[in-house]
Amino acid sequence: MGYDYLALKSLTLRWSVAGFRNQIGVGKESNICTVGDEEGNPLCLKLHRLGRVCFRNVKEKRDYHGKRHKMSWLYLSRISATREYAYMKALYDRGFPVPRPVDFNRHCVIMELVDGYSLTNVAEVGNF
């Protein structure tokens, strides 16, 4: 909770976040919330939480740690957020249909909120 506060404080000082709205999702590696910017536009805040469910699986499936034997979930979450922001920005800048990346700090990534449905609420997807 303290790490969340530090990240949110930094993001508010940079004017990336002006208000906190509600939580829209919880997964095994992140929490998703809606926030607002200075103009009142809705944005998506993703708080990375690597290692929350099974730390061993993170070590086996991710290459974040390199040769390190000891690493904290804070460190892994920060690397995960940094990479997600960098990849999303690279894709967005090249015209791929991804949410617009706004900012990141520590283990948090802020991006454009895409209006749509959660896939858990979709029973069938048609062909396009």
Short mmCIF file of N, CA and C in Angstrom, two decimals:
data_model
loop_
_atom_site.label_atom_id
_atom_site.label_comp_id
_atom_site.label_asym_id
_atom_site.label_seq_id
_atom_site.Cartn_x
_atom_site.Cartn_y
_atom_site.Cartn_z
N MET A 1 0.82 -1.19 0.00
CA MET A 1 0.00 0.00 0.00
C MET A 1 0.87 1.26 0.00
N GLY A 2 1.98 1.24 0.70
CA GLY A 2 2.87 2.39 0.72
C GLY A 2 3.50 2.65 -0.63
N TYR A 3 3.84 1.58 -1.34
CA TYR A 3 4.44 1.71 -2.67
C TYR A 3 3.41 2.29 -3.65
N ASP A 4 2.14 1.89 -3.49
CA ASP A 4 1.07 2.45 -4.30
C ASP A 4 0.97 3.96 -4.07
N TYR A 5 1.01 4.35 -2.81
CA TYR A 5 0.91 5.77 -2.46
C TYR A 5 2.06 6.57 -3.08
N LEU A 6 3.28 6.06 -2.99
CA LEU A 6 4.43 6.77 -3.55
C LEU A 6 4.28 6.95 -5.07
N ALA A 7 3.84 5.92 -5.74
CA ALA A 7 3.65 6.01 -7.20
C ALA A 7 2.55 7.00 -7.54
N LEU A 8 1.42 6.92 -6.84
CA LEU A 8 0.30 7.83 -7.12
C LEU A 8 0.67 9.27 -6.80
N LYS A 9 1.43 9.48 -5.74
CA LYS A 9 1.87 10.83 -5.39
C LYS A 9 2.74 11.41 -6.50
N SER A 10 3.66 10.62 -7.02
CA SER A 10 4.51 11.08 -8.13
C SER A 10 3.69 11.39 -9.37
N LEU A 11 2.71 10.54 -9.66
CA LEU A 11 1.87 10.76 -10.85
C LEU A 11 0.99 12.00 -10.71
N THR A 12 0.52 12.29 -9.50
CA THR A 12 -0.28 13.50 -9.30
C THR A 12 0.60 14.75 -9.38
N LEU A 13 1.82 14.67 -8.90
CA LEU A 13 2.73 15.82 -8.99
C LEU A 13 3.10 16.12 -10.45
N ARG A 14 3.06 15.12 -11.30
CA ARG A 14 3.34 15.30 -12.73
C ARG A 14 2.06 15.60 -13.52
N TRP A 15 0.93 15.78 -12.85
CA TRP A 15 -0.36 16.11 -13.44
C TRP A 15 -0.90 15.00 -14.34
N SER A 16 -0.45 13.79 -14.15
CA SER A 16 -0.98 12.66 -14.93
C SER A 16 -2.29 12.15 -14.34
N VAL A 17 -2.44 12.28 -13.03
CA VAL A 17 -3.64 11.83 -12.33
C VAL A 17 -4.15 12.96 -11.46
N ALA A 18 -5.46 13.23 -11.54
CA ALA A 18 -6.06 14.26 -10.70
C ALA A 18 -7.09 13.67 -9.74
N GLY A 19 -7.67 12.53 -10.08
CA GLY A 19 -8.68 11.93 -9.22
C GLY A 19 -8.73 10.43 -9.39
N PHE A 20 -9.12 9.78 -8.32
CA PHE A 20 -9.22 8.32 -8.31
C PHE A 20 -10.69 7.96 -8.39
N ARG A 21 -11.04 7.01 -9.25
CA ARG A 21 -12.45 6.64 -9.42
C ARG A 21 -12.74 5.29 -8.78
N ASN A 22 -12.80 4.23 -9.54
CA ASN A 22 -13.13 2.92 -8.96
C ASN A 22 -12.26 1.82 -9.54
N GLN A 23 -12.30 0.69 -8.88
CA GLN A 23 -11.55 -0.48 -9.33
C GLN A 23 -12.42 -1.24 -10.33
N ILE A 24 -11.82 -1.59 -11.48
CA ILE A 24 -12.60 -2.29 -12.50
C ILE A 24 -12.13 -3.71 -12.74
N GLY A 25 -11.01 -4.09 -12.13
CA GLY A 25 -10.55 -5.46 -12.32
C GLY A 25 -9.40 -5.83 -11.41
N VAL A 26 -9.36 -7.12 -11.06
CA VAL A 26 -8.27 -7.67 -10.26
C VAL A 26 -7.86 -8.97 -10.93
N GLY A 27 -6.58 -9.09 -11.19
CA GLY A 27 -6.07 -10.30 -11.81
C GLY A 27 -4.95 -10.89 -10.99
N LYS A 28 -4.31 -11.91 -11.54
CA LYS A 28 -3.25 -12.56 -10.78
C LYS A 28 -1.97 -11.75 -10.77
N GLU A 29 -1.82 -10.81 -11.72
CA GLU A 29 -0.60 -10.01 -11.77
C GLU A 29 -0.82 -8.52 -11.73
N SER A 30 -2.07 -8.06 -11.61
CA SER A 30 -2.30 -6.61 -11.56
C SER A 30 -3.70 -6.28 -11.05
N ASN A 31 -3.83 -5.03 -10.63
CA ASN A 31 -5.12 -4.44 -10.29
C ASN A 31 -5.36 -3.32 -11.30
N ILE A 32 -6.61 -3.18 -11.76
CA ILE A 32 -6.95 -2.16 -12.74
C ILE A 32 -7.98 -1.22 -12.14
N CYS A 33 -7.71 0.08 -12.22
CA CYS A 33 -8.61 1.10 -11.68
C CYS A 33 -8.82 2.19 -12.73
N THR A 34 -9.90 2.94 -12.57
CA THR A 34 -10.08 4.12 -13.40
C THR A 34 -9.69 5.33 -12.59
N VAL A 35 -9.05 6.27 -13.26
CA VAL A 35 -8.64 7.53 -12.66
C VAL A 35 -9.04 8.64 -13.62
N GLY A 36 -8.92 9.87 -13.18
CA GLY A 36 -9.22 11.01 -14.04
C GLY A 36 -8.03 11.93 -14.15
N ASP A 37 -7.91 12.60 -15.31
CA ASP A 37 -6.84 13.58 -15.46
C ASP A 37 -7.36 14.97 -15.08
N GLU A 38 -6.58 16.00 -15.33
CA GLU A 38 -6.96 17.36 -14.95
C GLU A 38 -8.22 17.85 -15.66
N GLU A 39 -8.46 17.39 -16.88
CA GLU A 39 -9.65 17.80 -17.63
C GLU A 39 -10.86 16.93 -17.32
N GLY A 40 -10.71 15.94 -16.47
CA GLY A 40 -11.80 15.04 -16.13
C GLY A 40 -11.94 13.85 -17.06
N ASN A 41 -11.00 13.68 -17.97
CA ASN A 41 -11.04 12.53 -18.88
C ASN A 41 -10.73 11.25 -18.12
N PRO A 42 -11.48 10.18 -18.39
CA PRO A 42 -11.19 8.91 -17.71
C PRO A 42 -9.94 8.25 -18.28
N LEU A 43 -9.11 7.73 -17.41
CA LEU A 43 -7.91 7.00 -17.78
C LEU A 43 -7.90 5.67 -17.03
N CYS A 44 -7.05 4.78 -17.46
CA CYS A 44 -6.91 3.47 -16.83
C CYS A 44 -5.58 3.42 -16.08
N LEU A 45 -5.62 2.99 -14.85
CA LEU A 45 -4.42 2.83 -14.02
C LEU A 45 -4.22 1.35 -13.76
N LYS A 46 -3.07 0.84 -14.15
CA LYS A 46 -2.74 -0.57 -13.93
C LYS A 46 -1.63 -0.64 -12.90
N LEU A 47 -1.90 -1.31 -11.79
CA LEU A 47 -0.91 -1.51 -10.73
C LEU A 47 -0.39 -2.94 -10.82
N HIS A 48 0.85 -3.08 -11.23
CA HIS A 48 1.45 -4.41 -11.38
C HIS A 48 1.71 -5.02 -10.01
N ARG A 49 1.40 -6.32 -9.87
CA ARG A 49 1.58 -7.05 -8.62
C ARG A 49 2.18 -8.42 -8.90
N LEU A 50 3.32 -8.46 -9.53
CA LEU A 50 3.95 -9.74 -9.85
C LEU A 50 4.33 -10.49 -8.60
N GLY A 51 4.13 -11.78 -8.62
CA GLY A 51 4.51 -12.62 -7.50
C GLY A 51 3.46 -12.72 -6.42
N ARG A 52 2.31 -12.10 -6.62
CA ARG A 52 1.27 -12.13 -5.59
C ARG A 52 0.70 -13.54 -5.42
N VAL A 53 0.50 -14.25 -6.52
CA VAL A 53 -0.08 -15.58 -6.44
C VAL A 53 0.99 -16.64 -6.24
N CYS A 54 1.94 -16.70 -7.13
CA CYS A 54 2.98 -17.71 -7.03
C CYS A 54 4.30 -17.13 -7.51
N PHE A 55 5.16 -16.79 -6.58
CA PHE A 55 6.43 -16.16 -6.90
C PHE A 55 7.31 -17.07 -7.74
N ARG A 56 7.23 -18.38 -7.52
CA ARG A 56 8.05 -19.32 -8.28
C ARG A 56 7.71 -19.28 -9.77
N ASN A 57 6.43 -19.17 -10.10
CA ASN A 57 6.02 -19.10 -11.50
C ASN A 57 6.57 -17.86 -12.19
N VAL A 58 6.64 -16.75 -11.48
CA VAL A 58 7.18 -15.52 -12.06
C VAL A 58 8.65 -15.72 -12.39
N LYS A 59 9.39 -16.35 -11.51
CA LYS A 59 10.81 -16.58 -11.74
C LYS A 59 11.04 -17.49 -12.95
N GLU A 60 10.15 -18.46 -13.15
CA GLU A 60 10.30 -19.40 -14.26
C GLU A 60 9.85 -18.82 -15.60
N LYS A 61 8.82 -17.98 -15.60
CA LYS A 61 8.22 -17.52 -16.85
C LYS A 61 8.69 -16.15 -17.31
N ARG A 62 9.40 -15.42 -16.47
CA ARG A 62 9.86 -14.09 -16.84
C ARG A 62 11.38 -14.05 -16.82
N ASP A 63 11.95 -13.24 -17.68
CA ASP A 63 13.40 -13.09 -17.71
C ASP A 63 13.85 -11.78 -17.06
N TYR A 64 13.03 -11.22 -16.21
CA TYR A 64 13.32 -9.92 -15.60
C TYR A 64 14.55 -9.95 -14.70
N HIS A 65 14.79 -11.06 -14.07
CA HIS A 65 15.79 -11.10 -13.01
C HIS A 65 17.20 -11.39 -13.51
N GLY A 66 17.35 -11.81 -14.76
CA GLY A 66 18.68 -12.10 -15.29
C GLY A 66 19.35 -13.19 -14.48
N LYS A 67 20.51 -12.89 -13.94
CA LYS A 67 21.28 -13.87 -13.16
C LYS A 67 21.04 -13.73 -11.65
N ARG A 68 20.18 -12.81 -11.25
CA ARG A 68 19.95 -12.60 -9.82
C ARG A 68 19.19 -13.78 -9.21
N HIS A 69 19.57 -14.15 -8.01
CA HIS A 69 18.87 -15.24 -7.32
C HIS A 69 17.79 -14.69 -6.40
N LYS A 70 18.01 -13.53 -5.85
CA LYS A 70 17.05 -12.92 -4.92
C LYS A 70 16.45 -11.68 -5.58
N MET A 71 15.14 -11.57 -5.51
CA MET A 71 14.48 -10.39 -6.03
C MET A 71 13.14 -10.24 -5.34
N SER A 72 12.71 -9.01 -5.14
CA SER A 72 11.44 -8.78 -4.48
C SER A 72 10.33 -8.60 -5.51
N TRP A 73 9.10 -8.73 -5.08
CA TRP A 73 7.98 -8.54 -5.98
C TRP A 73 7.90 -7.07 -6.40
N LEU A 74 8.38 -6.15 -5.55
CA LEU A 74 8.39 -4.74 -5.92
C LEU A 74 9.30 -4.50 -7.13
N TYR A 75 10.47 -5.11 -7.08
CA TYR A 75 11.44 -4.99 -8.18
C TYR A 75 10.87 -5.57 -9.47
N LEU A 76 10.31 -6.76 -9.39
CA LEU A 76 9.74 -7.41 -10.57
C LEU A 76 8.55 -6.62 -11.12
N SER A 77 7.73 -6.09 -10.23
CA SER A 77 6.57 -5.31 -10.67
C SER A 77 7.00 -4.03 -11.36
N ARG A 78 8.05 -3.41 -10.86
CA ARG A 78 8.56 -2.18 -11.47
C ARG A 78 9.10 -2.46 -12.88
N ILE A 79 9.85 -3.54 -13.02
CA ILE A 79 10.38 -3.90 -14.34
C ILE A 79 9.24 -4.22 -15.30
N SER A 80 8.24 -4.93 -14.82
CA SER A 80 7.09 -5.29 -15.65
C SER A 80 6.36 -4.04 -16.15
N ALA A 81 6.13 -3.08 -15.26
CA ALA A 81 5.45 -1.84 -15.64
C ALA A 81 6.27 -1.03 -16.63
N THR A 82 7.57 -0.96 -16.40
CA THR A 82 8.46 -0.22 -17.30
C THR A 82 8.43 -0.82 -18.70
N ARG A 83 8.50 -2.13 -18.77
CA ARG A 83 8.47 -2.80 -20.08
C ARG A 83 7.12 -2.64 -20.77
N GLU A 84 6.05 -2.78 -20.00
CA GLU A 84 4.73 -2.63 -20.61
C GLU A 84 4.57 -1.24 -21.21
N TYR A 85 4.97 -0.22 -20.47
CA TYR A 85 4.86 1.15 -20.98
C TYR A 85 5.70 1.33 -22.24
N ALA A 86 6.93 0.85 -22.22
CA ALA A 86 7.83 1.00 -23.37
C ALA A 86 7.27 0.29 -24.61
N TYR A 87 6.78 -0.93 -24.44
CA TYR A 87 6.23 -1.68 -25.58
C TYR A 87 4.94 -1.02 -26.09
N MET A 88 4.08 -0.58 -25.17
CA MET A 88 2.83 0.04 -25.57
C MET A 88 3.11 1.35 -26.31
N LYS A 89 4.07 2.13 -25.84
CA LYS A 89 4.42 3.39 -26.50
C LYS A 89 4.99 3.13 -27.89
N ALA A 90 5.86 2.13 -28.02
CA ALA A 90 6.43 1.80 -29.33
C ALA A 90 5.34 1.37 -30.30
N LEU A 91 4.41 0.55 -29.85
CA LEU A 91 3.31 0.10 -30.72
C LEU A 91 2.39 1.26 -31.08
N TYR A 92 2.04 2.08 -30.10
CA TYR A 92 1.14 3.21 -30.34
C TYR A 92 1.76 4.19 -31.33
N ASP A 93 3.04 4.49 -31.16
CA ASP A 93 3.74 5.43 -32.06
C ASP A 93 3.82 4.91 -33.49
N ARG A 94 3.70 3.61 -33.67
CA ARG A 94 3.76 3.02 -35.01
C ARG A 94 2.38 2.70 -35.58
N GLY A 95 1.34 3.20 -34.90
CA GLY A 95 -0.01 3.09 -35.44
C GLY A 95 -0.77 1.83 -35.09
N PHE A 96 -0.28 1.02 -34.17
CA PHE A 96 -1.00 -0.18 -33.78
C PHE A 96 -2.18 0.19 -32.88
N PRO A 97 -3.27 -0.59 -32.93
CA PRO A 97 -4.45 -0.28 -32.14
C PRO A 97 -4.30 -0.72 -30.67
N VAL A 98 -3.54 0.05 -29.92
CA VAL A 98 -3.36 -0.19 -28.49
C VAL A 98 -3.78 1.07 -27.75
N PRO A 99 -4.12 0.96 -26.46
CA PRO A 99 -4.45 2.18 -25.71
C PRO A 99 -3.27 3.15 -25.71
N ARG A 100 -3.59 4.45 -25.71
CA ARG A 100 -2.54 5.47 -25.69
C ARG A 100 -1.86 5.48 -24.32
N PRO A 101 -0.56 5.22 -24.28
CA PRO A 101 0.15 5.28 -23.00
C PRO A 101 0.30 6.73 -22.54
N VAL A 102 0.01 6.99 -21.28
CA VAL A 102 0.06 8.36 -20.75
C VAL A 102 1.30 8.57 -19.91
N ASP A 103 1.54 7.70 -18.93
CA ASP A 103 2.66 7.89 -18.00
C ASP A 103 2.87 6.59 -17.23
N PHE A 104 4.01 6.50 -16.55
CA PHE A 104 4.23 5.38 -15.63
C PHE A 104 5.15 5.84 -14.52
N ASN A 105 5.04 5.18 -13.38
CA ASN A 105 5.91 5.43 -12.25
C ASN A 105 5.92 4.19 -11.38
N ARG A 106 7.11 3.76 -11.01
CA ARG A 106 7.31 2.57 -10.20
C ARG A 106 6.58 1.38 -10.82
N HIS A 107 5.54 0.88 -10.20
CA HIS A 107 4.83 -0.31 -10.68
C HIS A 107 3.48 0.03 -11.31
N CYS A 108 3.25 1.30 -11.61
CA CYS A 108 1.98 1.77 -12.16
C CYS A 108 2.12 2.25 -13.60
N VAL A 109 1.14 1.92 -14.42
CA VAL A 109 1.08 2.40 -15.80
C VAL A 109 -0.28 3.07 -15.99
N ILE A 110 -0.27 4.27 -16.56
CA ILE A 110 -1.51 4.97 -16.88
C ILE A 110 -1.67 4.98 -18.39
N MET A 111 -2.86 4.62 -18.83
CA MET A 111 -3.14 4.56 -20.27
C MET A 111 -4.56 5.04 -20.52
N GLU A 112 -4.85 5.26 -21.78
CA GLU A 112 -6.19 5.63 -22.20
C GLU A 112 -7.18 4.53 -21.79
N LEU A 113 -8.34 4.93 -21.33
CA LEU A 113 -9.39 3.97 -20.99
C LEU A 113 -10.18 3.65 -22.25
N VAL A 114 -10.18 2.40 -22.64
CA VAL A 114 -10.89 1.97 -23.84
C VAL A 114 -12.30 1.57 -23.45
N ASP A 115 -13.27 2.15 -24.12
CA ASP A 115 -14.67 1.84 -23.85
C ASP A 115 -15.01 0.50 -24.49
N GLY A 116 -15.43 -0.44 -23.69
CA GLY A 116 -15.76 -1.75 -24.23
C GLY A 116 -16.29 -2.66 -23.15
N TYR A 117 -16.32 -3.94 -23.45
CA TYR A 117 -16.82 -4.94 -22.53
C TYR A 117 -15.67 -5.80 -22.02
N SER A 118 -15.79 -6.26 -20.80
CA SER A 118 -14.85 -7.23 -20.28
C SER A 118 -15.09 -8.57 -20.98
N LEU A 119 -14.02 -9.23 -21.37
CA LEU A 119 -14.19 -10.50 -22.09
C LEU A 119 -14.85 -11.58 -21.23
N THR A 120 -14.83 -11.42 -19.92
CA THR A 120 -15.53 -12.39 -19.07
C THR A 120 -17.04 -12.28 -19.24
N ASN A 121 -17.52 -11.14 -19.78
CA ASN A 121 -18.95 -10.93 -20.00
C ASN A 121 -19.37 -11.25 -21.43
N VAL A 122 -18.44 -11.68 -22.28
CA VAL A 122 -18.74 -11.98 -23.68
C VAL A 122 -18.82 -13.49 -23.85
N ALA A 123 -19.98 -13.97 -24.30
CA ALA A 123 -20.18 -15.41 -24.46
C ALA A 123 -19.70 -15.90 -25.82
N GLU A 124 -19.84 -15.07 -26.85
CA GLU A 124 -19.50 -15.50 -28.19
C GLU A 124 -18.98 -14.30 -28.99
N VAL A 125 -17.98 -14.55 -29.81
CA VAL A 125 -17.40 -13.50 -30.66
C VAL A 125 -17.61 -13.90 -32.11
N GLY A 126 -18.19 -12.99 -32.88
CA GLY A 126 -18.43 -13.28 -34.29
C GLY A 126 -17.18 -13.08 -35.13
N ASN A 127 -17.24 -13.54 -36.37
CA ASN A 127 -16.14 -13.36 -37.32
C ASN A 127 -16.17 -11.95 -37.88
N PHE A 128 -15.00 -11.40 -38.13
CA PHE A 128 -14.93 -10.05 -38.70
C PHE A 128 -14.32 -10.09 -40.06
#
